[in-house]
Short mmCIF file of C-alpha atoms and ligand atoms in Angstrom, two decimals:
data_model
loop_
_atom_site.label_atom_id
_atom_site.label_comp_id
_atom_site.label_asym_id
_atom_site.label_seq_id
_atom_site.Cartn_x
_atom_site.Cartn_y
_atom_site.Cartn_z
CA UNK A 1 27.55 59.25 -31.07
CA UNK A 2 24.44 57.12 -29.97
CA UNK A 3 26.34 53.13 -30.40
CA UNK A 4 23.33 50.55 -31.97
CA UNK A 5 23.00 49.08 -28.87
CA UNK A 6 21.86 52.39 -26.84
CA UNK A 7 19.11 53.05 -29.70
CA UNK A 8 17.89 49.69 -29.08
CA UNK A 9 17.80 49.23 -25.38
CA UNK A 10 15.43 50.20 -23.50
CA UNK A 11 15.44 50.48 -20.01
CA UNK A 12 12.37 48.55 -17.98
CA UNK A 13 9.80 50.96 -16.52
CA UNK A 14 10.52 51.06 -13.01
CA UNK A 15 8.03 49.42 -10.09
CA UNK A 16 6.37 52.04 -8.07
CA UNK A 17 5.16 49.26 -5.49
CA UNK A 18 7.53 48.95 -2.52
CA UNK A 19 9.58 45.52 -2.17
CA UNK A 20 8.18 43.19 -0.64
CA UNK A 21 10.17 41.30 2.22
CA UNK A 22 10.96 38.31 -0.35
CA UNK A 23 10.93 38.62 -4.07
CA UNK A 24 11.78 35.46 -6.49
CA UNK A 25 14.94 37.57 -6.69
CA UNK A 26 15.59 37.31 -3.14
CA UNK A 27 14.86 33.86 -2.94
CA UNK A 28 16.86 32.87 -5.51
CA UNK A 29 19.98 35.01 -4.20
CA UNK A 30 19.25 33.35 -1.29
CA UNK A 31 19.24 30.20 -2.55
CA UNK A 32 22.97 30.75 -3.98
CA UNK A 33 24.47 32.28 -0.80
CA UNK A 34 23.35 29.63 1.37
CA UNK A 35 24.86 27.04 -0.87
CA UNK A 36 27.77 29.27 -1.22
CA UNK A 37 28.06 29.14 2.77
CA UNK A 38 28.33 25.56 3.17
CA UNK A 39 30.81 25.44 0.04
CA UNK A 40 32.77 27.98 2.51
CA UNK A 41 32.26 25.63 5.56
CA UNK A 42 33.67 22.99 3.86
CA UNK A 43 36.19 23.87 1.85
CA UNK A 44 37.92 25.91 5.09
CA UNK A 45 37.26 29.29 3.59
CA UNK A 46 35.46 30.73 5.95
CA UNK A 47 38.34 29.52 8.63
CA UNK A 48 40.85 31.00 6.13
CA UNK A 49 39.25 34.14 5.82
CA UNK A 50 38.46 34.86 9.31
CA UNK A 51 42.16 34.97 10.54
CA UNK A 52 42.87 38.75 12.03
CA UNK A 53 44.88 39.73 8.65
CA UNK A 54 42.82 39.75 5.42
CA UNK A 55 44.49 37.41 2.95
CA UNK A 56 45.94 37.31 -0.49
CA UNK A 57 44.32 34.63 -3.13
CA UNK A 58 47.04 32.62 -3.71
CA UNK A 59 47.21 32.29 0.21
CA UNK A 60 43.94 31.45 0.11
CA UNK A 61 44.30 28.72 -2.63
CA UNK A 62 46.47 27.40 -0.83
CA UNK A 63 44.81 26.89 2.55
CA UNK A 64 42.16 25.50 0.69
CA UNK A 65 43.22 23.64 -1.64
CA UNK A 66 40.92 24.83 -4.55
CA UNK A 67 41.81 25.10 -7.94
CA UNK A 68 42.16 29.06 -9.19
CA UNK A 69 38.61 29.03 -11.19
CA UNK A 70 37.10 27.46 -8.51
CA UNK A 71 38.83 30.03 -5.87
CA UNK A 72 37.97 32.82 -7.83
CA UNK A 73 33.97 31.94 -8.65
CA UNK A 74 33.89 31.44 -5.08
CA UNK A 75 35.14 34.92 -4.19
CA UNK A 76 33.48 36.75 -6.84
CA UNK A 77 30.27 35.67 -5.80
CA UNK A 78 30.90 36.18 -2.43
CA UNK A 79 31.55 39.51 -2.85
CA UNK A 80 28.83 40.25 -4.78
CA UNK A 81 26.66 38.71 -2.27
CA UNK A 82 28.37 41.15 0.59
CA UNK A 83 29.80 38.16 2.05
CA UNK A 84 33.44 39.03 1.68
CA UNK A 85 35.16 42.03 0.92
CA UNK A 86 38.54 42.73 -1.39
CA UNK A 87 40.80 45.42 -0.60
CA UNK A 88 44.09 45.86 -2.24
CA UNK A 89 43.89 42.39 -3.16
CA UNK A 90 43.37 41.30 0.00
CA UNK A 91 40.24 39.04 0.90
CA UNK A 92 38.29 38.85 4.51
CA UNK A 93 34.68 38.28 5.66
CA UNK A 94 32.48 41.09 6.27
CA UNK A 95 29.86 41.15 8.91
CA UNK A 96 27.45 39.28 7.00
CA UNK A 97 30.17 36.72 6.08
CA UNK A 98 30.76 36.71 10.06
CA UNK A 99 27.09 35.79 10.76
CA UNK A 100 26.74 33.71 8.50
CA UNK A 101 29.90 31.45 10.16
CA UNK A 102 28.71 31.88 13.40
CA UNK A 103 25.23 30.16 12.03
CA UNK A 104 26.78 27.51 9.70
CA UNK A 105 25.03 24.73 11.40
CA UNK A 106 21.86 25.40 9.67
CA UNK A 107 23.14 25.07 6.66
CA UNK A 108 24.81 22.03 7.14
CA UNK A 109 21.15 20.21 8.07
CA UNK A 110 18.90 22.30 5.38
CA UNK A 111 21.27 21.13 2.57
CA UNK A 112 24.00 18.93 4.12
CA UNK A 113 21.20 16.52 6.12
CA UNK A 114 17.55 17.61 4.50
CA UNK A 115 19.21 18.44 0.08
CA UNK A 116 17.64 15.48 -1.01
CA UNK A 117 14.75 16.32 1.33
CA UNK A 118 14.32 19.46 -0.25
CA UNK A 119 14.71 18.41 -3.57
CA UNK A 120 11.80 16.14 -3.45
CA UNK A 121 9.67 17.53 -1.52
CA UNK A 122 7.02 17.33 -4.61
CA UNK A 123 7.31 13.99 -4.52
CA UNK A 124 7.76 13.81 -0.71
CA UNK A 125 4.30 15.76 -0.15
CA UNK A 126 1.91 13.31 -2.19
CA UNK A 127 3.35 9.98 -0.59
CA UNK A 128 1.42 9.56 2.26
CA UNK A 129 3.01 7.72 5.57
CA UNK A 130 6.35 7.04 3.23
CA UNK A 131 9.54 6.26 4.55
CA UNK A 132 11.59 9.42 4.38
CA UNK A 133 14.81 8.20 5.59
CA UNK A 134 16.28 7.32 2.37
CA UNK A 135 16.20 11.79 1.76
CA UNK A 136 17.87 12.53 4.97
CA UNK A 137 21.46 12.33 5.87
CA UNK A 138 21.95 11.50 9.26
CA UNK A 139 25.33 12.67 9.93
CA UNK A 140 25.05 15.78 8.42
CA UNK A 141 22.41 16.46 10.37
CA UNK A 142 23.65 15.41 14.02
CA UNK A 143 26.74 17.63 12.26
CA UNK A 144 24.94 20.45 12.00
CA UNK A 145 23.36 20.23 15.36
CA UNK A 146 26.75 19.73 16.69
CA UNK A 147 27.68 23.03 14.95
CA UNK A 148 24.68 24.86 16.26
CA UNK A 149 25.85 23.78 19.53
CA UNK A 150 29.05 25.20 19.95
CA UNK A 151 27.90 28.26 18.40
CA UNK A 152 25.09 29.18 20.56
CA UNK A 153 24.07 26.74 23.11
CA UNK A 154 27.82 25.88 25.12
CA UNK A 155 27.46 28.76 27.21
CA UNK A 156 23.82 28.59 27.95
CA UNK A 157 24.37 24.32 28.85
CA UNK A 158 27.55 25.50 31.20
CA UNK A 159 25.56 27.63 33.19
CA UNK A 160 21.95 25.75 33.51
CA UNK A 161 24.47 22.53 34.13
CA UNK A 162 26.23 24.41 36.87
CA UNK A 163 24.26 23.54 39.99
CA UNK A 164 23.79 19.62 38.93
CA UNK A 165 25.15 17.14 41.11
CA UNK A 166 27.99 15.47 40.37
CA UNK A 167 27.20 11.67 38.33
CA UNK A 168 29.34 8.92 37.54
CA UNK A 169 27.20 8.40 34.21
CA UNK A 170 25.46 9.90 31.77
CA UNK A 171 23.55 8.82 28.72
CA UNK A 172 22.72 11.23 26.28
CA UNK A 173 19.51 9.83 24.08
CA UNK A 174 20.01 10.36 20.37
CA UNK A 175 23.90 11.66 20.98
CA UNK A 176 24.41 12.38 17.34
CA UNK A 177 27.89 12.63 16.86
CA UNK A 178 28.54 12.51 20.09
CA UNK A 179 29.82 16.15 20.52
CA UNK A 180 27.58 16.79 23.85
CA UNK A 181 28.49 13.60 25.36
CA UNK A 182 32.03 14.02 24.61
CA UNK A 183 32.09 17.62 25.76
CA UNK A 184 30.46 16.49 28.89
CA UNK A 185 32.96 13.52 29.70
CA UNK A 186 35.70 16.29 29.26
CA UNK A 187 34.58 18.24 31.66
CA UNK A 188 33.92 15.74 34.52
CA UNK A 189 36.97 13.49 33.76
CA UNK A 190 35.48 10.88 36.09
CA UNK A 191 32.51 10.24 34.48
CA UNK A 192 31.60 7.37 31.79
CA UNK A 193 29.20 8.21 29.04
CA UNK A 194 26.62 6.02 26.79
CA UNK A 195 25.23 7.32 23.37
CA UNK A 196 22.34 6.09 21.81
CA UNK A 197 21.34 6.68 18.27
CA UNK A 198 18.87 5.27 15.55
CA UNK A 199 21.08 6.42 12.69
CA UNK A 200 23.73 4.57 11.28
CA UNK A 201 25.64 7.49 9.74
CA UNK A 202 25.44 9.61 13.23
CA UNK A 203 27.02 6.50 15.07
CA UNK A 204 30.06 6.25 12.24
CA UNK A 205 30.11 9.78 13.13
CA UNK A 206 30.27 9.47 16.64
CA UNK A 207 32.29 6.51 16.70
CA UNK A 208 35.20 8.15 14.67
CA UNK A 209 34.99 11.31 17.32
CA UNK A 210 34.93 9.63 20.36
CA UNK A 211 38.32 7.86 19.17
CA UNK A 212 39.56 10.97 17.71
CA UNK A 213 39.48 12.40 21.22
CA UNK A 214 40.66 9.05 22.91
CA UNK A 215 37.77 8.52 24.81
CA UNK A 216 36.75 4.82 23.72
CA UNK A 217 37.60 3.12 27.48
CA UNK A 218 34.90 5.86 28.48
CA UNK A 219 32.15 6.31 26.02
CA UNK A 220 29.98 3.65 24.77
CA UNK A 221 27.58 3.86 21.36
CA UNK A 222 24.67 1.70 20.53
CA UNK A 223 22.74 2.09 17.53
CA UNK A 224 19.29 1.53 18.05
CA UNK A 225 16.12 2.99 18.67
CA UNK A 226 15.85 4.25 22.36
CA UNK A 227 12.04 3.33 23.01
CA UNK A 228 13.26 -0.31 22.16
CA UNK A 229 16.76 0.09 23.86
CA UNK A 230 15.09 1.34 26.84
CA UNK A 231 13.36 -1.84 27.05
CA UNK A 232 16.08 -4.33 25.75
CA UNK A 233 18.19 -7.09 27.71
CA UNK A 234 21.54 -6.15 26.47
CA UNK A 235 20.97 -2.71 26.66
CA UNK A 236 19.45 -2.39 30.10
CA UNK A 237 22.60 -3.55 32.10
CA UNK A 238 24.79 -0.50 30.77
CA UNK A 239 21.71 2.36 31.11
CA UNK A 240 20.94 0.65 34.95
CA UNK A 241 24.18 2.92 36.44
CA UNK A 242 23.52 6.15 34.53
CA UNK A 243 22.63 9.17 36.89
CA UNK A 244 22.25 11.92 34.10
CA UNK A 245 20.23 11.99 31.68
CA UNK A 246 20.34 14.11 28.53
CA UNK A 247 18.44 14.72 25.39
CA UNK A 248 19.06 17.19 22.77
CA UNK A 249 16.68 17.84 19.57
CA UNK A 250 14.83 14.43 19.26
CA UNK A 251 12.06 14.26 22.00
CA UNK A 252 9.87 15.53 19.42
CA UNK A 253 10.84 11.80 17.36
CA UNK A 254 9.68 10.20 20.33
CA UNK A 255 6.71 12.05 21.15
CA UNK A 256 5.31 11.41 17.74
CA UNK A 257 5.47 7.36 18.55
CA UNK A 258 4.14 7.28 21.89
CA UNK A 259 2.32 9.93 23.92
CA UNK A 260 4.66 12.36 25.24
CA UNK A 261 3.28 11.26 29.08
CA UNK A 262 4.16 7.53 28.41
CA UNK A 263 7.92 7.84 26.76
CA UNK A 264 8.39 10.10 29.95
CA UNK A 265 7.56 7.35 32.45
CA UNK A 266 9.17 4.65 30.24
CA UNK A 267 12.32 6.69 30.28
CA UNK A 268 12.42 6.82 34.37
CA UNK A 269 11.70 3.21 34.30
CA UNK A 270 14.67 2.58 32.47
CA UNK A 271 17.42 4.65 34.31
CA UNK A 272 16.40 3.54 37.81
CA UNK A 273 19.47 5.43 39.50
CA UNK A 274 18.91 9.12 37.72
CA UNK A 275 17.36 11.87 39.77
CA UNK A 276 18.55 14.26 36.89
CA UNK A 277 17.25 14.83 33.14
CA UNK A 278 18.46 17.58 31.19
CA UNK A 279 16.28 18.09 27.86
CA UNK A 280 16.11 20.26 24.91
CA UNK A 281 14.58 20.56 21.86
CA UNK A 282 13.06 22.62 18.94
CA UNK A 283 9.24 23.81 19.06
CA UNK A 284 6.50 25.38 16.35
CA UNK A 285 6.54 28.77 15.93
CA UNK A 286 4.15 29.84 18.40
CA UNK A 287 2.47 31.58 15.35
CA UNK A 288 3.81 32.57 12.11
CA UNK A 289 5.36 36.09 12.18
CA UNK A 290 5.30 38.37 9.17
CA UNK A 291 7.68 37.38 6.22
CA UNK A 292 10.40 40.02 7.40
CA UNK A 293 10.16 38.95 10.98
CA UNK A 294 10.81 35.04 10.13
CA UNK A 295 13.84 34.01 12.59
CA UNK A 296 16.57 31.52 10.82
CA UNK A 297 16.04 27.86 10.80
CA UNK A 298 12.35 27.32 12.13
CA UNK A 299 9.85 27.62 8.73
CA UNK A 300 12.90 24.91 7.42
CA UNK A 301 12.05 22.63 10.50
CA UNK A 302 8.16 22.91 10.43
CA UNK A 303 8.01 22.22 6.43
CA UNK A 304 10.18 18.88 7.05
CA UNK A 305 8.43 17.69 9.51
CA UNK A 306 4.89 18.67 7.88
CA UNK A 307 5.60 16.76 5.48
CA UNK A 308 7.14 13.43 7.59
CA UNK A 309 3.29 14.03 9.90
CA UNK A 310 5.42 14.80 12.48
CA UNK A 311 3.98 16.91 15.05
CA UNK A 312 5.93 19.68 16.65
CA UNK A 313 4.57 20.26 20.05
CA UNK A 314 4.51 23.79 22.36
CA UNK A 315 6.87 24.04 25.32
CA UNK A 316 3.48 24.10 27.78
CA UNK A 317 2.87 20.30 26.21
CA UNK A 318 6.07 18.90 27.27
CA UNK A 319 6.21 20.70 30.39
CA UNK A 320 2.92 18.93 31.19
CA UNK A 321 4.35 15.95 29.74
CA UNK A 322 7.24 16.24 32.79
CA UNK A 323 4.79 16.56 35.25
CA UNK A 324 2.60 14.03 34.47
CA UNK A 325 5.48 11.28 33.78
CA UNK A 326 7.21 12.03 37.84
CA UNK A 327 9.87 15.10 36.71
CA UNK A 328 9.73 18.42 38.18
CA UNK A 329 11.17 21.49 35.71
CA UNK A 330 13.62 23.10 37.82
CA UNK A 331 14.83 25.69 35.55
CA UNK A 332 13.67 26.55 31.67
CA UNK A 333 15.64 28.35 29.58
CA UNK A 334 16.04 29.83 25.85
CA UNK A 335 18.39 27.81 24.23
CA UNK A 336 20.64 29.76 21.29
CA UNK A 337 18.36 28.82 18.39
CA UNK A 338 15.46 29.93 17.64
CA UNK A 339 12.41 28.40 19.23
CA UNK A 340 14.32 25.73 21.68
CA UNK A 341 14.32 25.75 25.06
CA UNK A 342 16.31 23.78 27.77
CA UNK A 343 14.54 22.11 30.60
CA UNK A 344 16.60 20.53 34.01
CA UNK A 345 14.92 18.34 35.38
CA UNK A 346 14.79 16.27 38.90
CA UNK A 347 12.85 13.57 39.37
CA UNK A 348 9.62 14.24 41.76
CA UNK A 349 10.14 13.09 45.24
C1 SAM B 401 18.67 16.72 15.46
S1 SAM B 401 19.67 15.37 15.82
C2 SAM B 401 20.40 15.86 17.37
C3 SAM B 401 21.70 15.18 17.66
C4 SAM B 401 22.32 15.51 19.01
N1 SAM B 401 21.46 15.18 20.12
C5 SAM B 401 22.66 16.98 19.07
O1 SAM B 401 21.92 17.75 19.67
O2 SAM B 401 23.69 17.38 18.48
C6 SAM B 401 18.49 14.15 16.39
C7 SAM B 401 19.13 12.79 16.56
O3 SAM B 401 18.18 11.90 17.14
C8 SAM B 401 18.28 10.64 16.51
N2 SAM B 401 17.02 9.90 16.71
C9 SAM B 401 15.79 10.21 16.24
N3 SAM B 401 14.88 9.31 16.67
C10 SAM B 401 15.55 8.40 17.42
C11 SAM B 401 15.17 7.24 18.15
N4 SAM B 401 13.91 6.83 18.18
N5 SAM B 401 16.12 6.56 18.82
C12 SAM B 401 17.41 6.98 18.80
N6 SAM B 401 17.84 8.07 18.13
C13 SAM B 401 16.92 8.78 17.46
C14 SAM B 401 18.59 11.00 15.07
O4 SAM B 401 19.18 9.93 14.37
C15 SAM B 401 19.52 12.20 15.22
O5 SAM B 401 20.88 11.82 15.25
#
């Protein structure tokens, strides 16, 4: 017998049109999973549900210390999202759930570092020349660029660092939290390291990781801006030994206060004893593919910056910017994310 409900509902005519890439239901999906992902990140379930055995909830619960409603929304809409999969009661990530791990550290700076960013960006867009620093978080995003790094750059940095000298110092400009210079101090157990950051927030950051891998007698931090470090008393003394030079995501900061050519040369002036630079950063799209071809992470990184009137150069203007400031590109190469490239560097004899 037809039920009062069937005799009233009607079913919505169905679109003829074809989908298009993105759909406000898309984006809004979207917008759940990816805040669903860092949720994951941070509350260890994506560790806990990558082990090789699929796991049971209360395991789960456990590992992660969330409470069972909180465990369960998680799960439910991660499964609905294809993001993990149940069977016999057992949970585990599926391949999407696997991707999106392996590309966390996006997340972490679009919501962790740029949220309040995002939030505002109304706001953000009509105040001309504003300070923006107040919407950013600065360790979440030298986080996330940590995270981006040992995802998809390591391998690539092993092997263009491979032929390089060896150096008794290095100073890595705009360290973050650290995890490159760190990494690199590791690996040649000889060396000493300085970082130098702007942020307060990445410093803390660093600061607490460099002790957490008992590397204080080797690593130094200053927090400060590195055009005015560069040129400071107290500062110059401890860059005068360094040999290597490294800089990862932030020559486009600098390039948007002086002319790439100039911060090039001032650079060189200031670490006399370097014949090595090893750069890498993020460029513009070098045009905007269709909506379904859109790689991860860049159309995030151009609106941010659009709005902050920072310019985002092309690989061909910093290459010209090495020339004309003394370095010589030895080797360029695609760096893991999209649209950054990694440059080694000698300086010109
Ligand atoms: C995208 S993060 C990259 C962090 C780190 N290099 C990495 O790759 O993991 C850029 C960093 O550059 C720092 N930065 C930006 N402008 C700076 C400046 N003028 N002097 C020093 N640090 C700066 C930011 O605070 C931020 O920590």
């Amino acid at each position: 017998m037809e039920s009062a409900v069937s005799r009233l509902y009607r079913e919505a005519p169905a679109s003829s049109l074809p989908e298009p890439a993105h759909s406000a239901r898309t984006f809004f999906n979207g917008y759940v999973g990816a805040n669903l992902a860092r949720a994951y990140s941070q509350r260890g379930l994506f560790d806990a549900l990558s082990a090789s055995e699929p796991k049971a909830f209360d395991v789960l619960a456990r590992e992660t210390s969330c409470s069972e409603s909180g465990l369960e929304a998680l799960l439910r809409t991660g499964v609905a999202l294809d993001i993990v999969r149940v069977e016999n009661g057992r949970y585990s990530l599926t391949q999407v759930g696997d991707e999106l791990r392996h590309n966390i550290g996006f997340f972490t700076w679009a919501i962790g570092g740029y949220g309040a960013f995002f939030r505002d960006l109304s706001n953000l867009a009509g105040s001309e020349g504003g300070d923006h620093r107040a919407f950013i978080d600065g360790s979440m995003v030298a986080l996330g660029s940590d995270q981006v790094n040992q995802a998809m750059m390591r391998t690539i940095y092993d092997e263009a660092m491979a032929g390089l000298p060896q150096f008794a110092c290095v100073a890595d400009l705009g360290c973050g939290n650290a995890g490159r210079l760190i990494d690199l101090c590791k690996r040649f157990p000889r060396s000493t390291g300085v970082g130098i950051d702007i942020n307060a927030q990445a410093i803390a950051l660093a600061k607490k990781n460099v002790e957490a891998n008992q590397l204080s007698g080797r690593i130094t931090l200053h927090r400060t801006n590195v055009l005015d470090a560069v040129e400071a008393e107290e500062v110059r003394h401890a860059l005068a030994p360094v040999e290597l030079v490294t800089c990862f995501m932030m020559l486009h900061d600098l390039f948007n206060v002086e002319a790439p050519e100039m911060v090039i040369r001032k650079l060189r002036r200031a670490f006399p004893q370097a014949r090595c630079f090893v750069f890498a950063d993020t460029f513009r799209m070098p045009m905007h593919p269709q909506p379904d071809e859109l790689p991860i992470f860049s159309l995030g990184f151009e609106l941010v910056h659009g709005v902050m009137g920072i310019r985002l150069h092309t690989p061909n203007d910093y290459v010209e910017a090495f020339r004309k400031g003394g370095l010589s590109v030895k080797e360029m190469r695609h760096f893991g994310a999209p649209n950054t490239y990694i440059f080694v560097m000698e300086v010109q004899s």
